[in-house]
Short mmCIF file of N, CA and C in Angstrom, two decimals:
data_model
loop_
_atom_site.label_atom_id
_atom_site.label_comp_id
_atom_site.label_asym_id
_atom_site.label_seq_id
_atom_site.Cartn_x
_atom_site.Cartn_y
_atom_site.Cartn_z
N CYS Q 536 -3.65 -8.51 -28.52
CA CYS Q 536 -4.04 -7.15 -28.80
C CYS Q 536 -3.84 -6.33 -27.52
N MET Q 537 -2.97 -5.33 -27.56
CA MET Q 537 -2.70 -4.49 -26.39
C MET Q 537 -3.07 -3.06 -26.71
N VAL Q 538 -4.27 -2.70 -26.37
CA VAL Q 538 -4.76 -1.37 -26.65
C VAL Q 538 -4.70 -0.57 -25.36
N HIS Q 539 -4.04 0.57 -25.40
CA HIS Q 539 -3.97 1.41 -24.22
C HIS Q 539 -5.04 2.49 -24.25
N TYR Q 540 -5.33 2.97 -25.41
CA TYR Q 540 -6.13 4.17 -25.51
C TYR Q 540 -7.07 4.01 -26.69
N VAL Q 541 -8.34 4.12 -26.44
CA VAL Q 541 -9.32 4.05 -27.50
C VAL Q 541 -9.89 5.44 -27.69
N GLN Q 542 -9.80 5.96 -28.92
CA GLN Q 542 -10.24 7.33 -29.16
C GLN Q 542 -11.49 7.28 -30.04
N ARG Q 543 -12.60 7.61 -29.43
CA ARG Q 543 -13.86 7.71 -30.15
C ARG Q 543 -14.59 8.92 -29.65
N ALA Q 544 -15.28 9.58 -30.52
CA ALA Q 544 -16.06 10.75 -30.12
C ALA Q 544 -17.16 10.31 -29.17
N GLY Q 545 -17.34 11.08 -28.12
CA GLY Q 545 -18.43 10.80 -27.21
C GLY Q 545 -18.10 9.82 -26.10
N THR Q 546 -16.90 9.32 -26.06
CA THR Q 546 -16.56 8.39 -24.98
C THR Q 546 -15.91 9.16 -23.84
N SER Q 547 -16.15 8.68 -22.63
CA SER Q 547 -15.56 9.33 -21.46
C SER Q 547 -14.10 8.91 -21.33
N LEU Q 548 -13.39 9.64 -20.49
CA LEU Q 548 -11.99 9.31 -20.24
C LEU Q 548 -11.88 7.89 -19.68
N LYS Q 549 -12.80 7.53 -18.80
CA LYS Q 549 -12.77 6.19 -18.23
C LYS Q 549 -12.94 5.13 -19.32
N GLN Q 550 -13.77 5.38 -20.26
CA GLN Q 550 -13.99 4.42 -21.33
C GLN Q 550 -12.80 4.36 -22.28
N ARG Q 551 -12.07 5.47 -22.41
CA ARG Q 551 -10.95 5.50 -23.33
C ARG Q 551 -9.68 4.88 -22.77
N LEU Q 552 -9.53 4.92 -21.46
CA LEU Q 552 -8.32 4.36 -20.86
C LEU Q 552 -8.52 2.88 -20.58
N MET Q 553 -7.54 2.10 -20.95
CA MET Q 553 -7.61 0.66 -20.72
C MET Q 553 -6.28 0.20 -20.15
N VAL Q 554 -6.32 -0.80 -19.34
CA VAL Q 554 -5.09 -1.32 -18.74
C VAL Q 554 -4.29 -2.08 -19.78
N LEU Q 555 -2.99 -1.87 -19.77
CA LEU Q 555 -2.08 -2.56 -20.69
C LEU Q 555 -2.27 -4.07 -20.55
N GLY Q 556 -2.41 -4.73 -21.65
CA GLY Q 556 -2.52 -6.18 -21.64
C GLY Q 556 -3.95 -6.69 -21.58
N ALA Q 557 -4.94 -5.82 -21.59
CA ALA Q 557 -6.32 -6.29 -21.58
C ALA Q 557 -6.60 -7.03 -22.89
N PRO Q 558 -7.30 -8.16 -22.83
CA PRO Q 558 -7.59 -8.90 -24.06
C PRO Q 558 -8.38 -8.05 -25.04
N CYS Q 559 -8.19 -8.33 -26.34
CA CYS Q 559 -8.85 -7.57 -27.40
C CYS Q 559 -10.36 -7.58 -27.20
N GLY Q 560 -10.94 -6.43 -27.34
CA GLY Q 560 -12.39 -6.33 -27.25
C GLY Q 560 -12.89 -6.22 -25.82
N GLN Q 561 -12.04 -6.41 -24.83
CA GLN Q 561 -12.48 -6.29 -23.44
C GLN Q 561 -11.79 -5.09 -22.82
N THR Q 562 -12.56 -4.37 -22.06
CA THR Q 562 -11.96 -3.23 -21.36
C THR Q 562 -11.73 -3.62 -19.92
N ALA Q 563 -10.58 -3.31 -19.44
CA ALA Q 563 -10.31 -3.52 -18.03
C ALA Q 563 -10.76 -2.26 -17.30
N GLY Q 564 -10.62 -2.25 -16.01
CA GLY Q 564 -10.96 -1.07 -15.24
C GLY Q 564 -10.07 0.09 -15.65
N MET Q 565 -10.45 1.27 -15.23
CA MET Q 565 -9.68 2.44 -15.61
C MET Q 565 -8.26 2.38 -15.05
N PHE Q 566 -8.12 1.89 -13.85
CA PHE Q 566 -6.81 1.85 -13.20
C PHE Q 566 -6.50 0.44 -12.75
N HIS Q 567 -5.24 0.19 -12.60
CA HIS Q 567 -4.81 -1.09 -12.04
C HIS Q 567 -5.30 -1.16 -10.60
N GLU Q 568 -5.66 -2.33 -10.13
CA GLU Q 568 -6.25 -2.46 -8.79
C GLU Q 568 -5.30 -2.04 -7.67
N ALA Q 569 -3.99 -2.06 -7.91
CA ALA Q 569 -3.03 -1.67 -6.87
C ALA Q 569 -2.75 -0.17 -6.86
N LEU Q 570 -3.32 0.58 -7.79
CA LEU Q 570 -3.03 2.01 -7.87
C LEU Q 570 -3.42 2.78 -6.61
N PRO Q 571 -4.57 2.53 -5.99
CA PRO Q 571 -4.87 3.26 -4.75
C PRO Q 571 -3.85 3.00 -3.65
N ASP Q 572 -3.41 1.75 -3.51
CA ASP Q 572 -2.39 1.42 -2.50
C ASP Q 572 -1.07 2.11 -2.83
N PHE Q 573 -0.68 2.06 -4.08
CA PHE Q 573 0.56 2.70 -4.51
C PHE Q 573 0.50 4.20 -4.27
N THR Q 574 -0.64 4.79 -4.57
CA THR Q 574 -0.80 6.23 -4.38
C THR Q 574 -0.73 6.59 -2.90
N ALA Q 575 -1.40 5.81 -2.05
CA ALA Q 575 -1.37 6.08 -0.61
C ALA Q 575 0.04 5.96 -0.06
N VAL Q 576 0.75 4.91 -0.43
CA VAL Q 576 2.12 4.72 0.05
C VAL Q 576 3.03 5.84 -0.46
N SER Q 577 2.86 6.23 -1.71
CA SER Q 577 3.67 7.33 -2.27
C SER Q 577 3.41 8.63 -1.53
N LEU Q 578 2.15 8.94 -1.26
CA LEU Q 578 1.82 10.16 -0.54
C LEU Q 578 2.35 10.13 0.89
N ILE Q 579 2.32 8.96 1.51
CA ILE Q 579 2.86 8.82 2.87
C ILE Q 579 4.35 9.09 2.87
N PHE Q 580 5.08 8.50 1.91
CA PHE Q 580 6.52 8.74 1.85
C PHE Q 580 6.82 10.20 1.52
N PHE Q 581 6.02 10.81 0.67
CA PHE Q 581 6.21 12.22 0.35
C PHE Q 581 6.00 13.08 1.60
N ALA Q 582 4.92 12.82 2.33
CA ALA Q 582 4.64 13.59 3.55
C ALA Q 582 5.73 13.38 4.59
N ALA Q 583 6.17 12.13 4.76
CA ALA Q 583 7.23 11.85 5.74
C ALA Q 583 8.53 12.54 5.35
N GLY Q 584 8.83 12.57 4.06
CA GLY Q 584 10.03 13.27 3.59
C GLY Q 584 9.92 14.77 3.82
N ALA Q 585 8.73 15.32 3.62
CA ALA Q 585 8.53 16.75 3.85
C ALA Q 585 8.70 17.09 5.32
N VAL Q 586 8.14 16.26 6.20
CA VAL Q 586 8.29 16.49 7.64
C VAL Q 586 9.75 16.40 8.04
N LYS Q 587 10.46 15.41 7.50
CA LYS Q 587 11.89 15.29 7.82
C LYS Q 587 12.65 16.52 7.34
N GLY Q 588 12.32 17.01 6.17
CA GLY Q 588 13.00 18.18 5.66
C GLY Q 588 12.74 19.44 6.48
N VAL Q 589 11.53 19.56 7.01
CA VAL Q 589 11.16 20.76 7.76
C VAL Q 589 11.56 20.66 9.24
N LEU Q 590 11.23 19.52 9.87
CA LEU Q 590 11.45 19.38 11.31
C LEU Q 590 12.69 18.59 11.68
N GLY Q 591 13.20 17.82 10.74
CA GLY Q 591 14.38 17.02 11.03
C GLY Q 591 14.08 15.70 11.71
N MET Q 592 12.81 15.35 11.92
CA MET Q 592 12.47 14.05 12.50
C MET Q 592 12.71 12.97 11.45
N GLY Q 593 12.98 11.77 11.90
CA GLY Q 593 13.29 10.67 11.00
C GLY Q 593 12.15 10.29 10.08
N LEU Q 594 12.46 10.13 8.82
CA LEU Q 594 11.47 9.70 7.84
C LEU Q 594 10.87 8.34 8.21
N PRO Q 595 11.67 7.36 8.65
CA PRO Q 595 11.07 6.07 9.00
C PRO Q 595 10.05 6.17 10.12
N THR Q 596 10.27 7.05 11.07
CA THR Q 596 9.33 7.18 12.18
C THR Q 596 7.98 7.70 11.70
N ILE Q 597 8.01 8.74 10.92
CA ILE Q 597 6.77 9.32 10.40
C ILE Q 597 6.08 8.35 9.45
N ALA Q 598 6.85 7.77 8.53
CA ALA Q 598 6.27 6.85 7.55
C ALA Q 598 5.69 5.62 8.24
N MET Q 599 6.37 5.09 9.25
CA MET Q 599 5.88 3.90 9.94
C MET Q 599 4.53 4.18 10.61
N GLY Q 600 4.43 5.33 11.25
CA GLY Q 600 3.16 5.68 11.89
C GLY Q 600 2.02 5.80 10.90
N LEU Q 601 2.29 6.43 9.76
CA LEU Q 601 1.24 6.61 8.76
C LEU Q 601 0.94 5.31 8.01
N LEU Q 602 1.99 4.55 7.68
CA LEU Q 602 1.77 3.28 6.99
C LEU Q 602 1.00 2.30 7.87
N GLY Q 603 1.25 2.37 9.19
CA GLY Q 603 0.53 1.50 10.12
C GLY Q 603 -0.96 1.73 10.13
N LEU Q 604 -1.38 2.88 9.62
CA LEU Q 604 -2.82 3.16 9.53
C LEU Q 604 -3.48 2.46 8.35
N VAL Q 605 -2.71 2.18 7.30
CA VAL Q 605 -3.31 1.66 6.08
C VAL Q 605 -2.88 0.24 5.73
N MET Q 606 -1.97 -0.33 6.51
CA MET Q 606 -1.52 -1.69 6.22
C MET Q 606 -1.04 -2.35 7.50
N PRO Q 607 -0.86 -3.67 7.50
CA PRO Q 607 -0.36 -4.34 8.69
C PRO Q 607 1.03 -3.80 9.09
N VAL Q 608 1.28 -3.76 10.38
CA VAL Q 608 2.53 -3.19 10.90
C VAL Q 608 3.74 -3.94 10.34
N ALA Q 609 3.66 -5.25 10.26
CA ALA Q 609 4.79 -6.02 9.73
C ALA Q 609 5.07 -5.66 8.28
N GLY Q 610 4.04 -5.46 7.48
CA GLY Q 610 4.23 -5.05 6.09
C GLY Q 610 4.82 -3.66 5.99
N ALA Q 611 4.38 -2.77 6.87
CA ALA Q 611 4.93 -1.40 6.86
C ALA Q 611 6.41 -1.42 7.22
N ALA Q 612 6.77 -2.24 8.21
CA ALA Q 612 8.19 -2.34 8.59
C ALA Q 612 9.02 -2.90 7.44
N ALA Q 613 8.49 -3.90 6.76
CA ALA Q 613 9.20 -4.47 5.62
C ALA Q 613 9.35 -3.45 4.49
N LEU Q 614 8.32 -2.65 4.28
CA LEU Q 614 8.36 -1.64 3.22
C LEU Q 614 9.40 -0.56 3.51
N LEU Q 615 9.67 -0.30 4.77
CA LEU Q 615 10.63 0.73 5.16
C LEU Q 615 12.08 0.27 5.10
N THR Q 616 12.31 -1.01 4.91
CA THR Q 616 13.67 -1.55 4.95
C THR Q 616 14.57 -0.92 3.89
N VAL Q 617 14.14 -0.89 2.66
CA VAL Q 617 15.00 -0.40 1.57
C VAL Q 617 15.29 1.11 1.71
N PRO Q 618 14.27 1.97 1.91
CA PRO Q 618 14.61 3.39 2.05
C PRO Q 618 15.53 3.66 3.25
N SER Q 619 15.29 2.96 4.35
CA SER Q 619 16.15 3.16 5.53
C SER Q 619 17.57 2.72 5.25
N LEU Q 620 17.72 1.58 4.60
CA LEU Q 620 19.05 1.07 4.28
C LEU Q 620 19.79 2.03 3.34
N VAL Q 621 19.10 2.50 2.33
CA VAL Q 621 19.73 3.40 1.36
C VAL Q 621 20.17 4.70 2.02
N THR Q 622 19.30 5.31 2.83
CA THR Q 622 19.68 6.57 3.48
C THR Q 622 20.78 6.36 4.51
N ASN Q 623 20.77 5.24 5.21
CA ASN Q 623 21.83 4.97 6.18
C ASN Q 623 23.17 4.76 5.49
N ILE Q 624 23.18 4.06 4.37
CA ILE Q 624 24.43 3.86 3.63
C ILE Q 624 24.93 5.21 3.09
N TRP Q 625 24.02 6.03 2.60
CA TRP Q 625 24.39 7.35 2.09
C TRP Q 625 25.04 8.18 3.20
N GLN Q 626 24.42 8.21 4.38
CA GLN Q 626 24.98 8.96 5.50
C GLN Q 626 26.32 8.38 5.94
N MET Q 627 26.44 7.07 5.91
CA MET Q 627 27.69 6.43 6.30
C MET Q 627 28.83 6.83 5.37
N LEU Q 628 28.55 6.83 4.08
CA LEU Q 628 29.58 7.18 3.11
C LEU Q 628 29.92 8.67 3.14
N ALA Q 629 28.96 9.51 3.50
CA ALA Q 629 29.19 10.95 3.54
C ALA Q 629 29.93 11.38 4.81
N GLY Q 630 29.82 10.59 5.86
CA GLY Q 630 30.43 10.96 7.14
C GLY Q 630 31.89 10.56 7.22
N SER Q 631 32.49 10.89 8.35
CA SER Q 631 33.89 10.53 8.58
C SER Q 631 33.98 9.70 9.86
N GLY Q 632 35.10 9.04 10.05
CA GLY Q 632 35.31 8.25 11.26
C GLY Q 632 34.50 6.97 11.29
N LEU Q 633 34.33 6.34 10.14
CA LEU Q 633 33.49 5.15 10.05
C LEU Q 633 34.02 4.01 10.92
N MET Q 634 35.31 3.76 10.89
CA MET Q 634 35.86 2.63 11.65
C MET Q 634 35.68 2.84 13.15
N ALA Q 635 35.91 4.06 13.63
CA ALA Q 635 35.72 4.34 15.06
C ALA Q 635 34.26 4.15 15.45
N LEU Q 636 33.34 4.57 14.59
CA LEU Q 636 31.92 4.40 14.85
C LEU Q 636 31.53 2.93 14.87
N LEU Q 637 32.06 2.16 13.92
CA LEU Q 637 31.77 0.72 13.89
C LEU Q 637 32.26 0.03 15.15
N ARG Q 638 33.46 0.39 15.62
CA ARG Q 638 33.97 -0.20 16.87
C ARG Q 638 33.08 0.18 18.05
N ARG Q 639 32.65 1.43 18.08
CA ARG Q 639 31.83 1.90 19.19
C ARG Q 639 30.46 1.22 19.22
N LEU Q 640 29.89 0.95 18.05
CA LEU Q 640 28.54 0.37 17.97
C LEU Q 640 28.53 -1.14 17.80
N ALA Q 641 29.70 -1.78 17.81
CA ALA Q 641 29.78 -3.22 17.54
C ALA Q 641 28.94 -4.04 18.51
N THR Q 642 29.01 -3.75 19.80
CA THR Q 642 28.25 -4.56 20.75
C THR Q 642 26.74 -4.34 20.58
N MET Q 643 26.34 -3.12 20.25
CA MET Q 643 24.93 -2.89 20.01
C MET Q 643 24.46 -3.68 18.78
N GLN Q 644 25.28 -3.69 17.73
CA GLN Q 644 24.93 -4.45 16.53
C GLN Q 644 24.83 -5.94 16.82
N LEU Q 645 25.74 -6.46 17.64
CA LEU Q 645 25.66 -7.87 18.05
C LEU Q 645 24.37 -8.14 18.82
N GLY Q 646 24.00 -7.21 19.69
CA GLY Q 646 22.75 -7.35 20.43
C GLY Q 646 21.54 -7.34 19.51
N ILE Q 647 21.56 -6.50 18.48
CA ILE Q 647 20.46 -6.45 17.52
C ILE Q 647 20.33 -7.78 16.78
N VAL Q 648 21.46 -8.32 16.35
CA VAL Q 648 21.44 -9.61 15.65
C VAL Q 648 20.90 -10.69 16.57
N ALA Q 649 21.40 -10.74 17.81
CA ALA Q 649 20.94 -11.76 18.76
C ALA Q 649 19.45 -11.60 19.06
N GLY Q 650 19.02 -10.36 19.29
CA GLY Q 650 17.60 -10.13 19.57
C GLY Q 650 16.71 -10.49 18.41
N THR Q 651 17.17 -10.21 17.20
CA THR Q 651 16.38 -10.54 16.01
C THR Q 651 16.26 -12.05 15.83
N LEU Q 652 17.35 -12.77 16.10
CA LEU Q 652 17.32 -14.22 15.94
C LEU Q 652 16.54 -14.92 17.06
N LEU Q 653 16.59 -14.37 18.27
CA LEU Q 653 15.93 -15.02 19.40
C LEU Q 653 14.46 -14.63 19.57
N ALA Q 654 14.07 -13.47 19.08
CA ALA Q 654 12.70 -13.00 19.29
C ALA Q 654 11.64 -13.99 18.79
N PRO Q 655 11.77 -14.57 17.59
CA PRO Q 655 10.73 -15.51 17.16
C PRO Q 655 10.64 -16.76 18.04
N LEU Q 656 11.74 -17.12 18.69
CA LEU Q 656 11.74 -18.30 19.54
C LEU Q 656 11.18 -18.01 20.93
N LEU Q 657 11.37 -16.79 21.41
CA LEU Q 657 11.00 -16.46 22.79
C LEU Q 657 9.66 -15.74 22.93
N LEU Q 658 9.25 -15.04 21.90
CA LEU Q 658 8.05 -14.23 22.00
C LEU Q 658 6.91 -14.81 21.16
N PRO Q 659 5.69 -14.77 21.69
CA PRO Q 659 4.56 -15.20 20.85
C PRO Q 659 4.29 -14.16 19.77
N VAL Q 660 3.64 -14.60 18.72
CA VAL Q 660 3.27 -13.68 17.65
C VAL Q 660 2.06 -12.88 18.13
N PRO Q 661 2.23 -11.55 18.28
CA PRO Q 661 1.09 -10.77 18.77
C PRO Q 661 0.05 -10.59 17.68
N PRO Q 662 -1.20 -10.44 18.08
CA PRO Q 662 -2.22 -10.12 17.07
C PRO Q 662 -1.95 -8.73 16.49
N GLU Q 663 -2.50 -8.48 15.32
CA GLU Q 663 -2.26 -7.21 14.63
C GLU Q 663 -2.67 -6.01 15.49
N ALA Q 664 -3.76 -6.15 16.24
CA ALA Q 664 -4.21 -5.02 17.07
C ALA Q 664 -3.16 -4.68 18.13
N LEU Q 665 -2.55 -5.67 18.73
CA LEU Q 665 -1.50 -5.40 19.72
C LEU Q 665 -0.29 -4.75 19.05
N GLY Q 666 0.04 -5.20 17.86
CA GLY Q 666 1.15 -4.59 17.13
C GLY Q 666 0.90 -3.11 16.87
N ARG Q 667 -0.32 -2.78 16.50
CA ARG Q 667 -0.68 -1.37 16.27
C ARG Q 667 -0.61 -0.57 17.57
N GLN Q 668 -1.06 -1.17 18.67
CA GLN Q 668 -1.01 -0.47 19.96
C GLN Q 668 0.43 -0.23 20.40
N LEU Q 669 1.28 -1.23 20.23
CA LEU Q 669 2.69 -1.08 20.59
C LEU Q 669 3.36 -0.02 19.72
N LEU Q 670 3.05 -0.04 18.42
CA LEU Q 670 3.59 0.98 17.52
C LEU Q 670 3.13 2.36 17.97
N GLY Q 671 1.87 2.51 18.29
CA GLY Q 671 1.35 3.80 18.75
C GLY Q 671 2.03 4.26 20.02
N ALA Q 672 2.23 3.34 20.96
CA ALA Q 672 2.91 3.70 22.22
C ALA Q 672 4.34 4.16 21.96
N CYS Q 673 5.04 3.45 21.08
CA CYS Q 673 6.41 3.85 20.74
C CYS Q 673 6.45 5.22 20.08
N LEU Q 674 5.52 5.49 19.19
CA LEU Q 674 5.50 6.78 18.50
C LEU Q 674 5.13 7.92 19.45
N VAL Q 675 4.22 7.67 20.39
CA VAL Q 675 3.88 8.69 21.39
C VAL Q 675 5.10 8.98 22.27
N ALA Q 676 5.79 7.92 22.71
CA ALA Q 676 6.99 8.11 23.53
C ALA Q 676 8.06 8.87 22.76
N TYR Q 677 8.25 8.54 21.49
CA TYR Q 677 9.25 9.23 20.66
C TYR Q 677 8.87 10.71 20.49
N GLY Q 678 7.60 10.97 20.25
CA GLY Q 678 7.14 12.36 20.11
C GLY Q 678 7.31 13.15 21.40
N ALA Q 679 6.96 12.54 22.53
CA ALA Q 679 7.12 13.22 23.82
C ALA Q 679 8.59 13.51 24.09
N TYR Q 680 9.44 12.56 23.80
CA TYR Q 680 10.88 12.76 23.98
C TYR Q 680 11.38 13.91 23.09
N GLY Q 681 10.90 13.95 21.86
CA GLY Q 681 11.30 15.02 20.96
C GLY Q 681 10.82 16.39 21.43
N LEU Q 682 9.66 16.44 22.07
CA LEU Q 682 9.13 17.71 22.55
C LEU Q 682 9.89 18.23 23.78
N LEU Q 683 10.54 17.35 24.51
CA LEU Q 683 11.32 17.78 25.67
C LEU Q 683 12.48 18.68 25.27
N GLY Q 684 13.04 18.42 24.09
CA GLY Q 684 14.11 19.26 23.59
C GLY Q 684 15.46 19.06 24.27
N ARG Q 685 15.55 18.11 25.17
CA ARG Q 685 16.83 17.85 25.84
C ARG Q 685 17.26 16.42 25.56
N PRO Q 686 18.41 16.23 24.95
CA PRO Q 686 18.87 14.86 24.71
C PRO Q 686 19.34 14.21 26.01
N LEU Q 687 19.22 12.89 26.04
CA LEU Q 687 19.74 12.16 27.20
C LEU Q 687 21.26 12.23 27.19
N PRO Q 688 21.87 12.30 28.35
CA PRO Q 688 23.34 12.31 28.37
C PRO Q 688 23.88 10.96 27.92
N PRO Q 689 25.00 10.94 27.22
CA PRO Q 689 25.56 9.65 26.81
C PRO Q 689 26.04 8.86 28.03
N PRO Q 690 25.99 7.55 27.94
CA PRO Q 690 26.45 6.75 29.08
C PRO Q 690 27.97 6.87 29.23
N PRO Q 691 28.48 6.57 30.41
CA PRO Q 691 29.94 6.58 30.58
C PRO Q 691 30.58 5.59 29.60
N ARG Q 692 31.74 5.95 29.08
CA ARG Q 692 32.41 5.12 28.06
C ARG Q 692 32.63 3.69 28.53
N ARG Q 693 32.94 3.49 29.79
CA ARG Q 693 33.23 2.14 30.26
C ARG Q 693 31.98 1.26 30.29
N ARG Q 694 30.80 1.87 30.39
CA ARG Q 694 29.55 1.10 30.42
C ARG Q 694 28.87 1.03 29.04
N GLU Q 695 29.34 1.80 28.12
CA GLU Q 695 28.70 1.89 26.81
C GLU Q 695 28.59 0.54 26.09
N PRO Q 696 29.62 -0.31 26.08
CA PRO Q 696 29.47 -1.60 25.39
C PRO Q 696 28.35 -2.46 25.97
N TRP Q 697 28.21 -2.49 27.29
CA TRP Q 697 27.17 -3.32 27.90
C TRP Q 697 25.78 -2.73 27.69
N ILE Q 698 25.69 -1.42 27.76
CA ILE Q 698 24.40 -0.76 27.52
C ILE Q 698 24.01 -0.96 26.05
N GLY Q 699 24.98 -0.84 25.15
CA GLY Q 699 24.72 -1.08 23.73
C GLY Q 699 24.23 -2.49 23.46
N LEU Q 700 24.85 -3.47 24.12
CA LEU Q 700 24.43 -4.86 23.95
C LEU Q 700 23.00 -5.06 24.45
N LEU Q 701 22.67 -4.48 25.60
CA LEU Q 701 21.33 -4.59 26.16
C LEU Q 701 20.30 -3.90 25.26
N VAL Q 702 20.59 -2.68 24.85
CA VAL Q 702 19.66 -1.94 23.98
C VAL Q 702 19.48 -2.66 22.64
N GLY Q 703 20.59 -3.14 22.08
CA GLY Q 703 20.50 -3.86 20.81
C GLY Q 703 19.65 -5.12 20.94
N GLY Q 704 19.85 -5.86 22.04
CA GLY Q 704 19.06 -7.07 22.25
C GLY Q 704 17.58 -6.78 22.41
N LEU Q 705 17.25 -5.71 23.12
CA LEU Q 705 15.84 -5.37 23.32
C LEU Q 705 15.17 -4.83 22.07
N THR Q 706 15.92 -4.14 21.25
CA THR Q 706 15.32 -3.57 20.03
C THR Q 706 15.41 -4.50 18.84
N GLY Q 707 16.26 -5.51 18.93
CA GLY Q 707 16.39 -6.47 17.83
C GLY Q 707 15.18 -7.32 17.72
#
């Protein structure tokens, strides 16, 4: 018996709404238990998208900071993987000069792969509190850099592959 809606005079909305799949004769709670989490995550992504649309700051940066307030940092990072991948692929397909860009960023990408593979072997697993503190420090640094309004000059072309490898390894 799958009753979604019970209509009786004098019953409240909470009493009338039932979760799909509740056994016959039993009422489940008004909402699914994951609804508050889903709502919070949805509102965070909406707010991050609005900030990106208005200020041009990256959606992942804003969303990561806000998600880190309501869930473990590792879970927030995992949750951001799909939206980041989709938007990056969209931008890649919309842009031009893809092959030149791939050649230019190849050493950085290799560094990211190496750093990602080596990090679990070389670094201890930090407690959640340290992860939140590191995330906060990164977001404060990113915000301060954004407020300066001056981009860093690009490295000389001859040093770019080595700098890319180093940066990729550290961020991987």
